[in-house]
Short mmCIF file of C-alpha atoms in Angstrom, two decimals:
data_model
loop_
_atom_site.label_atom_id
_atom_site.label_comp_id
_atom_site.label_asym_id
_atom_site.label_seq_id
_atom_site.Cartn_x
_atom_site.Cartn_y
_atom_site.Cartn_z
CA MET A 619 11.90 -7.75 16.42
CA ARG A 620 9.63 -7.95 13.46
CA PRO A 621 11.02 -7.62 9.91
CA LYS A 622 10.76 -4.39 8.24
CA LYS A 623 7.87 -4.25 5.66
CA THR A 624 9.05 -3.37 2.32
CA ILE A 625 7.19 -0.75 0.39
CA LEU A 626 7.86 0.34 -3.40
CA CYS A 627 7.52 4.31 -3.49
CA VAL A 628 7.15 5.65 -7.01
CA ASP A 629 6.74 9.33 -7.80
CA ASP A 630 8.54 11.34 -10.67
CA ASN A 631 8.78 14.22 -8.31
CA GLU A 632 12.00 13.97 -6.74
CA GLN A 633 11.24 16.13 -3.66
CA ILE A 634 7.99 14.37 -2.97
CA LEU A 635 9.65 11.06 -3.32
CA SER A 636 12.37 11.92 -0.84
CA VAL A 637 9.99 13.45 1.68
CA ARG A 638 7.77 10.15 1.50
CA THR A 639 10.68 8.02 1.60
CA PHE A 640 12.00 9.84 4.82
CA LEU A 641 8.40 9.65 6.37
CA LEU A 642 8.12 6.03 5.69
CA GLU A 643 11.91 4.95 6.91
CA THR A 644 11.40 7.01 10.12
CA ARG A 645 8.20 4.96 10.84
CA GLY A 646 10.12 1.59 10.37
CA TYR A 647 9.42 0.70 6.75
CA ARG A 648 12.24 -0.43 4.37
CA VAL A 649 11.58 1.77 1.28
CA VAL A 650 12.52 0.99 -2.39
CA ALA A 651 12.31 4.32 -4.31
CA ALA A 652 11.68 4.48 -8.05
CA HIS A 653 11.48 7.79 -10.24
CA SER A 654 9.16 6.44 -12.74
CA ALA A 655 6.71 3.70 -13.59
CA GLN A 656 9.29 2.03 -15.87
CA GLU A 657 11.88 2.00 -13.12
CA ALA A 658 9.06 0.50 -10.65
CA LEU A 659 8.46 -2.32 -13.12
CA ALA A 660 12.05 -3.11 -13.08
CA VAL A 661 12.08 -3.21 -9.35
CA LEU A 662 9.01 -5.50 -9.54
CA ASP A 663 10.66 -7.98 -11.71
CA GLN A 664 13.62 -8.35 -9.33
CA TYR A 665 11.33 -9.14 -6.47
CA LEU A 666 9.69 -12.43 -5.84
CA PRO A 667 5.88 -12.22 -5.38
CA GLY A 668 4.87 -11.97 -1.76
CA THR A 669 8.33 -10.15 -1.06
CA LEU A 670 6.96 -6.53 -1.47
CA ASP A 671 4.32 -5.36 0.99
CA LEU A 672 3.03 -2.44 -0.71
CA ILE A 673 3.13 -0.21 -3.81
CA LEU A 674 2.58 3.60 -3.17
CA CYS A 675 2.67 5.67 -6.23
CA ASP A 676 1.65 9.12 -7.66
CA LEU A 677 -1.27 9.09 -10.40
CA ILE A 678 -0.11 11.47 -12.80
CA MET A 679 3.37 10.55 -14.13
CA PRO A 680 4.91 10.64 -17.78
CA GLN A 681 4.63 7.61 -20.01
CA MET A 682 2.73 5.44 -17.77
CA ASP A 683 0.20 6.67 -14.78
CA GLY A 684 -0.17 5.29 -11.54
CA ASN A 685 -3.18 3.28 -12.33
CA GLU A 686 -1.47 1.30 -15.20
CA LEU A 687 1.38 0.66 -13.05
CA VAL A 688 -0.74 -0.68 -10.25
CA ARG A 689 -2.48 -2.90 -12.90
CA ARG A 690 0.74 -4.31 -14.05
CA ALA A 691 2.26 -4.71 -10.59
CA LYS A 692 -0.91 -6.68 -9.57
CA GLN A 693 -0.37 -8.87 -12.63
CA LEU A 694 3.45 -9.57 -11.56
CA HIS A 695 2.45 -9.61 -7.69
CA PRO A 696 -1.01 -10.94 -7.09
CA GLY A 697 -2.31 -9.73 -3.60
CA LEU A 698 0.12 -6.74 -3.68
CA PRO A 699 -1.75 -3.87 -1.72
CA ALA A 700 -1.53 -0.73 -3.75
CA MET A 701 -2.01 3.08 -2.64
CA ILE A 702 -2.20 5.94 -5.41
CA VAL A 703 -1.97 9.38 -4.29
CA SER A 704 -2.61 12.38 -6.50
CA GLY A 705 -2.74 16.24 -6.46
CA THR A 706 -5.85 16.48 -8.71
CA VAL A 707 -8.84 15.30 -6.31
CA ASN A 708 -10.98 14.41 -9.47
CA ALA A 709 -8.41 12.08 -10.55
CA PHE A 710 -10.21 9.17 -8.24
CA ASP A 711 -12.16 7.75 -11.17
CA ARG A 712 -8.70 7.09 -12.96
CA ALA A 713 -7.40 5.21 -9.60
CA VAL A 714 -9.49 2.05 -10.25
CA HIS A 715 -6.85 -0.47 -9.62
CA ALA A 716 -5.53 0.88 -6.31
CA ASP A 717 -6.79 -0.41 -2.91
CA VAL A 718 -6.66 3.16 -1.67
CA PHE A 719 -6.80 6.64 -3.12
CA LEU A 720 -5.46 9.56 -1.11
CA PRO A 721 -5.73 13.22 -2.49
CA LYS A 722 -2.32 15.19 -2.03
CA GLY A 723 -2.62 17.84 0.44
CA ALA A 724 -6.12 16.81 1.45
CA SER A 725 -4.88 14.04 3.83
CA SER A 726 -2.22 14.41 6.61
CA PRO A 727 1.00 12.37 6.74
CA ALA A 728 -0.51 10.61 9.86
CA GLU A 729 -3.58 9.43 7.77
CA MET A 730 -1.29 8.15 4.97
CA ILE A 731 0.86 6.31 7.56
CA GLU A 732 -2.25 4.78 9.02
CA ARG A 733 -3.70 3.68 5.80
CA ILE A 734 -0.35 2.08 4.96
CA ARG A 735 -0.37 0.29 8.25
CA VAL A 736 -3.82 -1.11 7.63
CA LEU A 737 -3.27 -2.24 3.99
CA VAL A 738 0.37 -3.91 5.09
CA ALA A 739 -1.71 -5.79 7.92
CA ARG A 740 -4.19 -6.71 5.73
CA LYS A 741 -1.71 -8.33 3.19
CA ARG A 742 -0.18 -10.29 5.95
CA GLY A 743 -3.44 -11.83 6.83
CA PRO A 744 -5.29 -12.67 10.07
CA LYS A 745 -3.22 -13.59 13.25
CA LYS A 746 -3.29 -17.19 14.25
CA THR A 747 -5.17 -15.99 17.42
CA VAL A 748 -7.95 -14.52 15.47
CA VAL A 749 -8.33 -17.71 13.50
CA ALA A 750 -8.43 -19.93 16.63
CA SER A 751 -11.14 -17.72 18.11
CA THR A 752 -13.45 -18.10 15.07
CA SER A 753 -13.33 -21.86 15.58
CA GLN A 754 -15.32 -21.13 18.87
CA SER A 755 -18.15 -19.28 17.07
CA PRO A 756 -21.01 -21.13 18.51
CA GLN A 757 -19.97 -19.67 22.00
CA LEU A 758 -19.24 -16.47 20.57
CA GLY A 759 -22.47 -16.34 18.59
CA SER A 760 -24.68 -17.09 21.53
CA PHE A 761 -22.71 -14.45 23.68
CA THR A 762 -23.28 -11.93 21.10
CA HIS A 763 -26.96 -12.93 20.81
CA ALA A 764 -27.43 -12.59 24.55
CA THR A 765 -25.74 -9.14 24.55
CA ALA A 766 -28.02 -7.79 21.62
CA SER A 767 -31.25 -8.86 23.12
#
């Protein structure tokens, strides 16, 4: 059995945080919930770099917005994937430090789960079988060229 991936989920809205936590936990993720950016930074300090698999946070929060939180999180945990969610669609320009931006309500829970799955897989890196097959690139290259002709 694969170890569970750990997601730091941050939102100042208690209802949204508990719904998101439930959604992720029922999909097999371990969730660390934080009610503020400051609480999230405290959590980040407790974890070693590489032990968290994703930070998922709201953009608009009091004291510190999600973009600043993600910037600080990536300083503490280089390579940590980040997804910012916001109820204001025009907030996209403010989510510059995130790997993915999703507008609340404009994307389904299934789309969010799929984006999370891709981000967590990207953090893990390529599988060894993929790396091994790239060493045979001359054979693959000629095959690709032959089919393209």
